[in-house]
Amino acid sequence: MAITAPAPMKTFTERAAAQNLNETEILNSNNAAGPFPPPESDVVLAGGGIHGLIYAIHASKHKPDKIKISVIEKNAKPGYKIGESTLPLFSMWCKMYGLTSEYMLRIFGLKDGLCFFYLDREKQEEYTDFIIGGTPGVFLSGYQVERPISELLFTLLAQRNGVNVYHGREVDFKTTKVQGKHDGKPTTTIDSSLLVDATGRFRQVASKNASLHRFEGWNYDAFWAYFTCPKDESNIKFRFYEGSNTNHICFPEGWIWVIRLLSWEGNPIARLMDMLSYLLDLAEAGVTGDQVPSTDELATMFELKYQWVMSIGFAVRNDIKYPEDMSLYGTGEAERRFNYFVEKYSLIKEFMTNFGLIENHYGPNTTWFIRKSLTYQSPVVSGPGWLAIGDACGFTNPLFSPGINASMSTSTFAAELMHKAFEVAQNALNPEAAELSIRTTLAPFDDFAKRLIPALNQMNRFNYCCFRDPRLGAQISGVWQNLASTIAGFGLMQKKSTVKKFTLTPETFLPYALNWAYGSMVPEFGEVARKVIRLIAPIPLEESIPDDIVRECIEFTDCIKAAVIDSGRCDVRFAGMFRTFDNRLNYTVEKTTKDDMAHQCSSCASWFLRHPEWKKCYSCGKKRSDAEATIIWNPPLTEELLY
């Protein structure tokens, strides 16, 4: 039965024109407290990026109308950031608050699965691979998110739930007052009980309480750019390459990410707000499937433009010996390092011929990007009157996308504990007792944050060690990372008797998020990771890994893997999830089949989920056949397992 869809409105476009509002002013006009920060707020978040907004939305939903939250963002509007690939934890959080795939896939790219190609430095034309499929579209989807749009969407959702989000304002961290940045307004003081540091790697509050911690051994540097997106992928020679995956090209020094993004860059903020508000209206009304306008229809409806682009970047070890003269590879450091590795590996060089560089896609001086020494940890993440979340707690490496996905556990954990801390403080006899009760309440958060970052760092070192030899990548790193994820909770998503249709609730989300962490805290994974690191890390990066070391790593990890499978904790359809592995995770290079969850549209070449009830492409709106909409389960489903 079709639901009557709400009419599209151009509220923000009309308001901006009528009142001559700039982009910051139109954003701030949507706050319940008005366009300027209120004098009082229970919580002030410094930073309106994705973690600050996740915290604010989660806190406002956890116990509605209990606390007043103000988000202070120094930028005039949601702007460019790296960090574009998401995982099921993020999707289940979005789904929990009504942002399901029929709305999200109109504005973001599809993230169907993960594909890893492991190159051989000595035999340049040879490589191995590991491929894991995505979640079934009938239950859940993954997304490749352009950050300005994701943060604008979350800003509007937060404002709908009573959170005030102010752009163009800046917290003065010396006086902890809020200053005008883009509106010329005087300094404002907000009386609040808690300041949340959501300033990411800048750690504006956390840095005043302790210097950042660096881990022993190599760190990581990243450099990247944006490229044109080919419609025809047949010229890409990597077997099983699909643009719907986050593709990883791995080699001894590091890896490349290849992400297909739907970009809305260059549109007026008011028109984007109108489009996103319309999608939120459709979600609230329960309009589903083909009733939701396609991306093309939305763009026409709200006079917007979009394009598909490729985010391509390297994340490499920082102990690499580069040539003394890098001038042959370009002008700036990011371009030179990027092109150095393109030239070093013949398969990468051939791969890059499919893409054309886009200059200054996100504004002046945004062609090439570089960020060094990615990995760090904040030793102190909370104190009297403050706490840190997200990247302000620490960061490791973009491999397996922990920046949004694993770290959102800190944002949601802090949001729920904050309610509890306020409640116990209100019952305290005096301010000293109140502060003691708050510190006691936040102790589990401190402990979790201190454990999470080292675990993720070990996870990355393990994977980088496996990149040293293509046999290790294909047979150890990819399968063990996802086996650990399964043990840590993702396996429960596949059973009808435990979790229904990849759905988490406000009661079950946080326990799942704290336990998952992509399996980095699973004891068996830790045992495997430490063994591989101990054997391989001491070998100089320029040297090949001896065959006896490769065999020892594979034999040891296979033994632990067999014990896990025999324990019965992972009764899932691994043969459907992975190519080259059967249900007992025996490596079989001849096995090339797995479940098929996505298909490329024959009209617009966008990748779309197979979903039996969606008969139109959600990108161009063209009709698709029943065969294109049907999930291919390979091997077939069983009664107990969802997929």
C-alpha positions as semicolon CSV with decimal commas, in nm:
position;residue;x (nm);y (nm);z (nm)
1;M;0,000;0,000;0,000
2;A;0,146;0,333;-0,109
3;I;0,191;0,600;0,155
4;T;0,106;0,959;0,073
5;A;0,439;1,138;0,049
6;P;0,483;1,483;0,198
7;A;0,522;1,766;-0,051
8;P;0,876;1,890;-0,120
9;M;0,935;2,233;0,030
10;K;1,194;2,500;-0,043
11;T;1,183;2,649;0,304
12;F;1,550;2,732;0,340
13;T;1,599;2,859;-0,014
14;E;1,303;3,094;0,024
15;R;1,408;3,205;0,374
16;A;1,763;3,278;0,263
17;A;1,637;3,487;-0,031
18;A;1,373;3,673;0,169
19;Q;1,605;3,762;0,459
20;N;1,928;3,789;0,258
21;L;2,095;3,526;0,478
22;N;2,440;3,386;0,406
23;E;2,515;3,015;0,439
24;T;2,612;3,032;0,806
25;E;2,304;3,235;0,893
26;I;2,066;2,999;0,713
27;L;2,216;2,703;0,899
28;N;2,185;2,875;1,236
29;S;1,830;2,995;1,164
30;N;1,713;2,635;1,202
31;N;1,795;2,611;1,574
32;A;1,513;2,589;1,827
33;A;1,692;2,841;2,052
34;G;1,729;3,088;1,766
35;P;2,021;3,197;1,549
36;F;2,255;3,278;1,841
37;P;2,383;3,050;2,118
38;P;2,164;3,044;2,429
39;P;2,304;3,161;2,766
40;E;2,261;2,815;2,920
41;S;2,315;2,462;2,800
42;D;2,373;2,142;2,996
43;V;2,631;2,025;2,741
44;V;2,844;2,221;2,496
45;L;3,019;2,028;2,220
46;A;3,326;2,191;2,072
47;G;3,317;2,064;1,714
48;G;3,027;1,997;1,480
49;G;3,191;1,715;1,284
50;I;3,053;1,367;1,255
51;H;3,142;1,253;1,608
52;G;3,008;1,567;1,773
53;L;2,681;1,524;1,583
54;I;2,658;1,149;1,656
55;Y;2,706;1,228;2,025
56;A;2,440;1,502;2,015
57;I;2,184;1,292;1,827
58;H;2,243;0,984;2,041
59;A;2,219;1,183;2,365
60;S;1,901;1,359;2,255
61;K;1,742;1,029;2,149
62;H;1,862;0,831;2,452
63;K;1,648;1,034;2,693
64;P;1,451;1,294;2,497
65;D;1,401;1,640;2,648
66;K;1,620;1,562;2,950
67;I;1,918;1,784;2,866
68;K;1,996;2,090;2,658
69;I;2,278;2,048;2,406
70;S;2,460;2,312;2,203
71;V;2,709;2,220;1,930
72;I;2,965;2,490;1,843
73;E;3,139;2,456;1,505
74;K;3,399;2,710;1,395
75;N;3,355;2,651;1,020
76;A;3,094;2,852;0,835
77;K;2,925;2,534;0,709
78;P;2,991;2,160;0,695
79;G;3,311;2,129;0,498
80;Y;3,551;1,883;0,346
81;K;3,710;1,609;0,556
82;I;3,865;1,276;0,470
83;G;3,706;0,960;0,611
84;E;3,443;0,838;0,366
85;S;3,394;0,463;0,402
86;T;3,147;0,321;0,654
87;L;3,071;-0,022;0,798
88;P;2,758;-0,200;0,930
89;L;2,789;-0,047;1,280
90;F;2,738;0,300;1,133
91;S;2,454;0,177;0,911
92;M;2,276;0,008;1,202
93;W;2,303;0,328;1,406
94;C;2,152;0,526;1,118
95;K;1,881;0,263;1,074
96;M;1,799;0,281;1,445
97;Y;1,712;0,649;1,398
98;G;1,515;0,610;1,074
99;L;1,792;0,670;0,818
100;T;1,755;0,351;0,618
101;S;1,904;0,266;0,281
102;E;1,619;0,389;0,060
103;Y;1,699;0,745;0,178
104;M;2,073;0,723;0,230
105;L;2,148;0,571;-0,111
106;R;1,988;0,871;-0,282
107;I;2,264;1,096;-0,147
108;F;2,561;0,862;-0,084
109;G;2,746;0,595;-0,278
110;L;2,691;0,225;-0,215
111;K;2,945;0,041;0,001
112;D;2,878;-0,324;-0,075
113;G;3,190;-0,494;0,056
114;L;3,567;-0,494;0,095
115;C;3,815;-0,611;-0,166
116;F;4,190;-0,648;-0,107
117;F;4,450;-0,701;-0,376
118;Y;4,791;-0,803;-0,238
119;L;5,080;-0,719;-0,471
120;D;5,410;-0,899;-0,501
121;R;5,702;-0,655;-0,498
122;E;5,936;-0,903;-0,664
123;K;5,694;-1,047;-0,920
124;Q;5,520;-0,731;-1,029
125;E;5,248;-0,891;-1,241
126;E;5,134;-1,132;-0,969
127;Y;4,890;-1,069;-0,687
128;T;4,644;-1,244;-0,458
129;D;4,310;-1,119;-0,330
130;F;4,059;-1,138;-0,049
131;I;3,697;-1,034;-0,096
132;I;3,416;-1,008;0,159
133;G;3,064;-0,924;0,045
134;G;2,838;-0,664;0,197
135;T;2,518;-0,702;0,395
136;P;2,194;-0,810;0,224
137;G;2,010;-0,507;0,092
138;V;1,678;-0,632;0,224
139;F;1,816;-0,574;0,575
140;L;2,097;-0,319;0,562
141;S;2,331;-0,129;0,330
142;G;2,675;0,024;0,360
143;Y;2,756;0,376;0,244
144;Q;3,044;0,574;0,099
145;V;2,979;0,918;0,247
146;E;3,094;1,257;0,134
147;R;3,155;1,427;0,466
148;P;3,000;1,772;0,400
149;I;2,669;1,604;0,308
150;S;2,677;1,354;0,594
151;E;2,745;1,630;0,845
152;L;2,476;1,853;0,696
153;L;2,229;1,564;0,717
154;F;2,322;1,497;1,080
155;T;2,303;1,870;1,159
156;L;1,943;1,877;1,038
157;L;1,857;1,555;1,223
158;A;2,011;1,692;1,544
159;Q;1,816;2,016;1,511
160;R;1,494;1,818;1,463
161;N;1,565;1,654;1,798
162;G;1,612;1,978;1,989
163;V;1,990;2,011;1,959
164;N;2,120;2,358;1,874
165;V;2,402;2,347;1,617
166;Y;2,586;2,674;1,558
167;H;2,824;2,723;1,269
168;G;3,063;3,015;1,240
169;R;3,116;3,023;1,617
170;E;3,430;2,917;1,798
171;V;3,505;2,803;2,152
172;D;3,781;3,010;2,308
173;F;3,964;2,728;2,484
174;K;4,157;2,970;2,706
175;T;3,846;3,125;2,855
176;T;3,599;2,854;2,740
177;K;3,373;3,121;2,593
178;V;3,204;3,110;2,254
179;Q;3,323;3,367;2,002
180;G;3,167;3,492;1,682
181;K;3,372;3,396;1,378
182;H;3,165;3,465;1,069
183;D;2,871;3,673;1,194
184;G;3,058;3,957;1,364
185;K;2,867;3,902;1,688
186;P;3,037;3,959;2,025
187;T;3,172;3,688;2,251
188;T;2,904;3,483;2,423
189;T;2,928;3,294;2,750
190;I;2,729;2,970;2,778
191;D;2,675;2,840;3,129
192;S;2,713;2,462;3,098
193;S;2,795;2,156;3,310
194;L;3,001;1,967;3,052
195;L;3,232;2,061;2,764
196;V;3,280;1,780;2,512
197;D;3,598;1,786;2,304
198;A;3,490;1,682;1,955
199;T;3,771;1,870;1,781
200;G;3,923;1,554;1,632
201;R;4,299;1,536;1,585
202;F;4,333;1,894;1,715
203;R;4,239;1,769;2,067
204;Q;4,176;2,122;2,186
205;V;4,075;2,024;2,541
206;A;4,246;1,687;2,569
207;S;4,581;1,840;2,467
208;K;4,571;2,077;2,764
209;N;4,549;1,784;3,002
210;A;4,816;1,555;2,855
211;S;5,050;1,542;2,556
212;L;4,955;1,293;2,287
213;H;5,107;0,947;2,301
214;R;5,286;0,788;2,005
215;F;5,326;0,413;1,980
216;E;5,658;0,236;1,943
217;G;5,763;0,147;1,589
218;W;5,661;0,291;1,257
219;N;5,377;0,538;1,212
220;Y;5,180;0,613;0,894
221;D;5,154;0,894;0,639
222;A;4,864;0,942;0,399
223;F;4,840;1,135;0,073
224;W;4,545;1,144;-0,163
225;A;4,348;1,321;-0,434
226;Y;4,017;1,299;-0,623
227;F;3,973;1,156;-0,970
228;T;3,714;1,105;-1,239
229;C;3,490;0,800;-1,206
230;P;3,479;0,560;-1,502
231;K;3,138;0,425;-1,597
232;D;3,292;0,129;-1,773
233;E;3,499;-0,076;-1,527
234;S;3,584;-0,351;-1,774
235;N;3,925;-0,196;-1,846
236;I;4,031;-0,236;-1,483
237;K;4,239;-0,552;-1,487
238;F;4,215;-0,659;-1,124
239;R;3,994;-0,967;-1,117
240;F;3,668;-0,924;-0,926
241;Y;3,714;-0,544;-0,908
242;E;3,379;-0,376;-0,847
243;G;3,322;-0,006;-0,783
244;S;3,064;-0,086;-0,517
245;N;3,339;-0,213;-0,285
246;T;3,594;-0,021;-0,089
247;N;3,890;-0,149;-0,288
248;H;4,233;-0,183;-0,128
249;I;4,553;-0,234;-0,325
250;C;4,810;-0,357;-0,073
251;F;5,188;-0,375;-0,105
252;P;5,480;-0,406;0,142
253;E;5,496;-0,035;0,225
254;G;5,122;0,015;0,275
255;W;4,800;0,027;0,076
256;I;4,575;0,238;-0,147
257;W;4,209;0,311;-0,086
258;V;3,978;0,336;-0,387
259;I;3,632;0,473;-0,302
260;R;3,350;0,565;-0,539
261;L;3,176;0,876;-0,402
262;L;2,860;1,066;-0,488
263;S;2,968;1,431;-0,462
264;W;2,734;1,727;-0,414
265;E;3,016;1,980;-0,397
266;G;2,942;2,328;-0,534
267;N;2,571;2,352;-0,448
268;P;2,411;2,630;-0,239
269;I;2,372;2,517;0,121
270;A;2,006;2,623;0,137
271;R;1,910;2,399;-0,156
272;L;2,094;2,106;-0,002
273;M;1,914;2,168;0,327
274;D;1,581;2,160;0,142
275;M;1,665;1,829;-0,026
276;L;1,789;1,664;0,294
277;S;1,493;1,795;0,491
278;Y;1,263;1,642;0,231
279;L;1,435;1,304;0,270
280;L;1,396;1,331;0,649
281;D;1,025;1,412;0,595
282;L;0,988;1,105;0,375
283;A;1,160;0,892;0,638
284;E;0,933;1,021;0,914
285;A;0,628;0,954;0,696
286;G;0,742;0,598;0,625
287;V;0,768;0,641;0,247
288;T;0,980;0,355;0,120
289;G;1,136;0,192;-0,183
290;D;1,049;0,317;-0,528
291;Q;0,822;0,589;-0,386
292;V;1,132;0,782;-0,283
293;P;1,254;1,002;-0,571
294;S;1,578;0,895;-0,735
295;T;1,899;1,095;-0,711
296;D;1,832;1,242;-1,056
297;E;1,477;1,338;-0,958
298;L;1,591;1,498;-0,632
299;A;1,859;1,697;-0,814
300;T;1,601;1,826;-1,060
301;M;1,346;1,894;-0,789
302;F;1,583;2,111;-0,584
303;E;1,795;2,251;-0,870
304;L;2,112;2,072;-0,764
305;K;2,405;1,913;-0,943
306;Y;2,609;1,608;-0,850
307;Q;2,886;1,394;-0,991
308;W;3,054;1,063;-0,919
309;V;3,418;1,094;-0,817
310;M;3,689;0,858;-0,696
311;S;3,872;0,912;-0,370
312;I;4,213;0,748;-0,416
313;G;4,490;0,770;-0,161
314;F;4,791;0,595;-0,009
315;A;4,843;0,512;0,358
316;V;5,205;0,401;0,393
317;R;5,459;0,342;0,666
318;N;5,667;0,644;0,762
319;D;5,996;0,453;0,775
320;I;6,020;0,433;0,394
321;K;6,340;0,548;0,225
322;Y;6,238;0,778;-0,063
323;P;6,480;0,889;-0,337
324;E;6,671;1,205;-0,249
325;D;6,543;1,379;-0,562
326;M;6,164;1,348;-0,593
327;S;6,117;1,633;-0,841
328;L;6,044;1,394;-1,128
329;Y;5,721;1,288;-0,957
330;G;5,550;1,627;-0,932
331;T;5,560;1,966;-0,762
332;G;5,429;1,924;-0,407
333;E;5,511;1,660;-0,147
334;A;5,173;1,483;-0,164
335;E;5,180;1,462;-0,545
336;R;5,540;1,341;-0,547
337;R;5,482;1,065;-0,295
338;F;5,162;0,957;-0,468
339;N;5,329;0,933;-0,809
340;Y;5,639;0,767;-0,666
341;F;5,437;0,462;-0,568
342;V;5,233;0,471;-0,889
343;E;5,559;0,442;-1,081
344;K;5,709;0,184;-0,846
345;Y;5,437;-0,079;-0,899
346;S;5,341;-0,166;-1,256
347;L;4,993;-0,289;-1,163
348;I;4,919;0,036;-0,980
349;K;5,047;0,237;-1,276
350;E;4,819;0,050;-1,515
351;F;4,527;0,083;-1,271
352;M;4,564;0,461;-1,249
353;T;4,526;0,500;-1,628
354;N;4,151;0,454;-1,570
355;F;4,120;0,777;-1,371
356;G;4,178;1,145;-1,443
357;L;4,288;1,389;-1,174
358;I;4,025;1,644;-1,066
359;E;4,188;1,972;-0,968
360;N;4,059;2,176;-0,673
361;H;3,739;1,979;-0,636
362;Y;3,676;2,114;-0,286
363;G;3,798;2,467;-0,350
364;P;4,134;2,641;-0,401
365;N;4,443;2,436;-0,312
366;T;4,250;2,110;-0,267
367;T;4,400;1,903;-0,550
368;W;4,648;1,713;-0,333
369;F;4,629;1,631;0,037
370;I;4,884;1,493;0,282
371;R;4,870;1,407;0,651
372;K;5,165;1,267;0,844
373;S;5,207;1,054;1,157
374;L;4,844;0,948;1,164
375;T;4,858;0,733;1,476
376;Y;4,828;0,885;1,824
377;Q;4,640;0,843;2,150
378;S;4,514;1,089;2,410
379;P;4,631;0,951;2,748
380;V;4,360;1,149;2,931
381;V;4,009;1,157;2,784
382;S;3,805;1,313;3,064
383;G;3,841;1,540;3,364
384;P;3,647;1,787;3,577
385;G;3,381;1,935;3,351
386;W;3,501;1,782;3,021
387;L;3,547;1,467;2,816
388;A;3,679;1,381;2,470
389;I;3,516;1,172;2,197
390;G;3,600;1,038;1,852
391;D;3,941;1,129;1,710
392;A;4,007;1,352;2,011
393;C;4,060;1,021;2,197
394;G;4,300;0,892;1,933
395;F;4,334;0,763;1,579
396;T;4,531;0,485;1,413
397;N;4,496;0,435;1,037
398;P;4,216;0,449;0,777
399;L;4,250;0,074;0,714
400;F;3,913;-0,088;0,805
401;S;3,771;0,263;0,855
402;P;3,799;0,294;1,236
403;G;3,777;0,675;1,235
404;I;3,399;0,681;1,199
405;N;3,304;0,323;1,267
406;A;3,502;0,194;1,564
407;S;3,538;0,537;1,723
408;M;3,165;0,607;1,718
409;S;3,158;0,373;2,018
410;T;3,325;0,653;2,217
411;S;3,066;0,908;2,102
412;T;2,766;0,692;2,188
413;F;2,916;0,557;2,513
414;A;2,991;0,910;2,634
415;A;2,641;1,025;2,537
416;E;2,471;0,756;2,746
417;L;2,708;0,787;3,043
418;M;2,655;1,163;3,043
419;H;2,287;1,114;3,128
420;K;2,379;0,879;3,411
421;A;2,648;1,116;3,540
422;F;2,407;1,407;3,553
423;E;2,150;1,198;3,738
424;V;2,389;1,082;4,009
425;A;2,536;1,431;4,047
426;Q;2,193;1,578;4,112
427;N;2,152;1,348;4,412
428;A;2,492;1,437;4,563
429;L;2,504;1,627;4,891
430;N;2,765;1,884;4,785
431;P;2,977;1,984;4,482
432;E;3,269;1,767;4,591
433;A;3,048;1,461;4,618
434;A;2,889;1,545;4,282
435;E;3,227;1,561;4,109
436;L;3,336;1,234;4,270
437;S;3,018;1,062;4,153
438;I;3,069;1,195;3,799
439;R;3,429;1,070;3,791
440;T;3,313;0,729;3,912
441;T;3,041;0,717;3,648
442;L;3,283;0,806;3,368
443;A;3,552;0,558;3,477
444;P;3,429;0,285;3,236
445;F;3,454;0,535;2,949
446;D;3,812;0,622;3,040
447;D;3,903;0,254;3,056
448;F;3,739;0,173;2,723
449;A;3,905;0,461;2,536
450;K;4,246;0,367;2,677
451;R;4,204;0,006;2,557
452;L;4,049;0,081;2,217
453;I;4,330;0,278;2,050
454;P;4,615;0,035;2,135
455;A;4,399;-0,255;2,015
456;L;4,332;-0,080;1,684
457;N;4,701;0,007;1,653
458;Q;4,797;-0,360;1,698
459;M;4,533;-0,452;1,438
460;N;4,693;-0,220;1,184
461;R;5,049;-0,335;1,254
462;F;4,933;-0,694;1,206
463;N;4,777;-0,614;0,869
464;Y;5,077;-0,412;0,751
465;C;5,302;-0,706;0,840
466;C;5,081;-0,931;0,627
467;F;5,110;-0,686;0,336
468;R;5,476;-0,784;0,316
469;D;5,393;-1,107;0,128
470;P;5,084;-1,172;-0,090
471;R;5,043;-1,519;0,060
472;L;4,998;-1,369;0,405
473;G;4,741;-1,116;0,285
474;A;4,527;-1,373;0,107
475;Q;4,545;-1,643;0,374
476;I;4,579;-1,455;0,703
477;S;4,506;-1,084;0,733
478;G;4,173;-1,047;0,552
479;V;4,014;-1,364;0,680
480;W;4,138;-1,318;1,038
481;Q;4,022;-0,959;1,057
482;N;3,672;-1,061;0,957
483;L;3,673;-1,377;1,167
484;A;3,757;-1,160;1,467
485;S;3,474;-0,923;1,373
486;T;3,239;-1,221;1,359
487;I;3,348;-1,342;1,704
488;A;3,306;-0,990;1,843
489;G;2,941;-0,974;1,748
490;F;2,895;-0,942;1,374
491;G;2,823;-1,315;1,348
492;L;2,510;-1,263;1,557
493;M;2,376;-1,034;1,286
494;Q;2,334;-1,336;1,059
495;K;2,116;-1,555;1,280
496;K;1,740;-1,530;1,291
497;S;1,730;-1,642;1,653
498;T;1,954;-1,367;1,790
499;V;1,925;-1,041;1,597
500;K;1,642;-0,964;1,359
501;K;1,736;-0,828;1,022
502;F;2,055;-0,643;1,118
503;T;1,863;-0,424;1,358
504;L;1,996;-0,282;1,682
505;T;1,782;-0,099;1,936
506;P;1,865;0,176;2,187
507;E;1,906;-0,105;2,441
508;T;2,131;-0,329;2,231
509;F;2,335;-0,079;2,029
510;L;2,593;0,025;2,288
511;P;2,678;-0,325;2,416
512;Y;2,732;-0,432;2,057
513;A;2,942;-0,124;1,971
514;L;3,167;-0,159;2,276
515;N;3,229;-0,527;2,212
516;W;3,277;-0,511;1,834
517;A;3,573;-0,276;1,752
518;Y;3,627;-0,482;1,434
519;G;3,741;-0,772;1,648
520;S;4,058;-0,593;1,760
521;M;3,998;-0,690;2,125
522;V;3,917;-1,058;2,062
523;P;4,177;-1,270;2,252
524;E;4,239;-1,514;1,965
525;F;4,293;-1,226;1,726
526;G;4,540;-1,072;1,968
527;E;4,729;-1,400;1,985
528;V;4,748;-1,423;1,606
529;A;4,843;-1,056;1,565
530;R;5,123;-1,069;1,821
531;K;5,271;-1,383;1,664
532;V;5,274;-1,236;1,312
533;I;5,414;-0,903;1,433
534;R;5,687;-1,077;1,636
535;L;5,798;-1,282;1,334
536;I;5,777;-1,020;1,060
537;A;5,818;-0,670;1,207
538;P;6,195;-0,711;1,279
539;I;6,267;-0,801;0,914
540;P;6,384;-0,486;0,729
541;L;6,116;-0,342;0,503
542;E;6,339;-0,369;0,196
543;E;6,379;-0,745;0,241
544;S;6,144;-1,024;0,135
545;I;5,987;-1,249;0,398
546;P;6,159;-1,591;0,403
547;D;5,941;-1,886;0,300
548;D;5,984;-2,060;0,636
549;I;5,850;-1,751;0,818
550;V;5,552;-1,736;0,581
551;R;5,477;-2,103;0,645
552;E;5,510;-2,063;1,021
553;C;5,266;-1,771;1,021
554;I;5,011;-1,957;0,808
555;E;5,036;-2,281;1,007
556;F;5,007;-2,103;1,342
557;T;4,708;-1,891;1,241
558;D;4,535;-2,188;1,074
559;C;4,565;-2,383;1,400
560;I;4,400;-2,103;1,602
561;K;4,138;-2,060;1,329
562;A;4,045;-2,430;1,337
563;A;4,003;-2,416;1,715
564;V;3,769;-2,117;1,683
565;I;3,560;-2,292;1,416
566;D;3,544;-2,611;1,625
567;S;3,423;-2,411;1,926
568;G;3,093;-2,340;1,746
569;R;3,109;-1,964;1,808
570;C;3,108;-1,883;1,437
571;D;2,828;-2,084;1,282
572;V;2,791;-1,851;0,984
573;R;2,794;-1,877;0,605
574;F;3,158;-1,790;0,546
575;A;3,138;-1,951;0,201
576;G;2,876;-1,693;0,104
577;M;3,064;-1,402;0,261
578;F;3,412;-1,475;0,121
579;R;3,560;-1,580;-0,208
580;T;3,838;-1,843;-0,177
581;F;3,712;-1,976;0,160
582;D;3,461;-2,245;0,252
583;N;3,237;-2,252;0,560
584;R;3,522;-2,383;0,776
585;L;3,750;-2,109;0,642
586;N;3,972;-2,346;0,451
587;Y;4,159;-2,148;0,187
588;T;4,072;-2,268;-0,164
589;V;4,215;-2,045;-0,434
590;E;3,997;-2,211;-0,700
591;K;3,675;-2,104;-0,523
592;T;3,565;-1,779;-0,686
593;T;3,198;-1,765;-0,585
594;K;3,022;-1,579;-0,306
595;D;2,686;-1,410;-0,252
596;D;2,605;-1,137;-0,505
597;M;2,443;-0,838;-0,335
598;A;2,492;-0,559;-0,589
599;H;2,464;-0,491;-0,960
600;Q;2,568;-0,211;-1,193
601;C;2,279;-0,021;-1,353
602;S;2,268;-0,076;-1,729
603;S;2,141;0,280;-1,779
604;C;2,354;0,504;-1,556
605;A;2,631;0,260;-1,445
606;S;2,569;0,335;-1,078
607;W;2,601;0,042;-0,842
608;F;2,278;-0,050;-0,669
609;L;2,171;-0,303;-0,411
610;R;1,981;-0,608;-0,517
611;H;1,646;-0,570;-0,340
612;P;1,339;-0,764;-0,458
613;E;1,100;-0,476;-0,379
614;W;1,303;-0,205;-0,553
615;K;1,218;-0,212;-0,921
616;K;1,385;0,118;-1,011
617;C;1,744;0,234;-0,995
618;Y;1,764;0,472;-0,701
619;S;2,021;0,679;-0,889
620;C;1,863;0,738;-1,232
621;G;1,511;0,607;-1,170
622;K;1,514;0,367;-1,466
623;K;1,328;0,038;-1,428
624;R;1,533;-0,272;-1,362
625;S;1,454;-0,636;-1,425
626;D;1,357;-0,890;-1,163
627;A;1,690;-1,063;-1,222
628;E;1,879;-0,742;-1,146
629;A;1,679;-0,696;-0,824
630;T;1,721;-1,049;-0,693
631;I;1,996;-1,139;-0,445
632;I;2,206;-1,435;-0,558
633;W;2,279;-1,657;-0,256
634;N;2,581;-1,873;-0,324
635;P;2,571;-2,121;-0,152
636;P;2,195;-2,127;-0,082
637;L;2,054;-2,009;0,250
638;T;1,983;-2,241;0,541
639;E;1,686;-2,215;0,775
640;E;1,883;-2,069;1,066
641;L;2,121;-1,831;0,891
642;L;2,008;-1,505;0,737
643;Y;2,294;-1,501;0,490
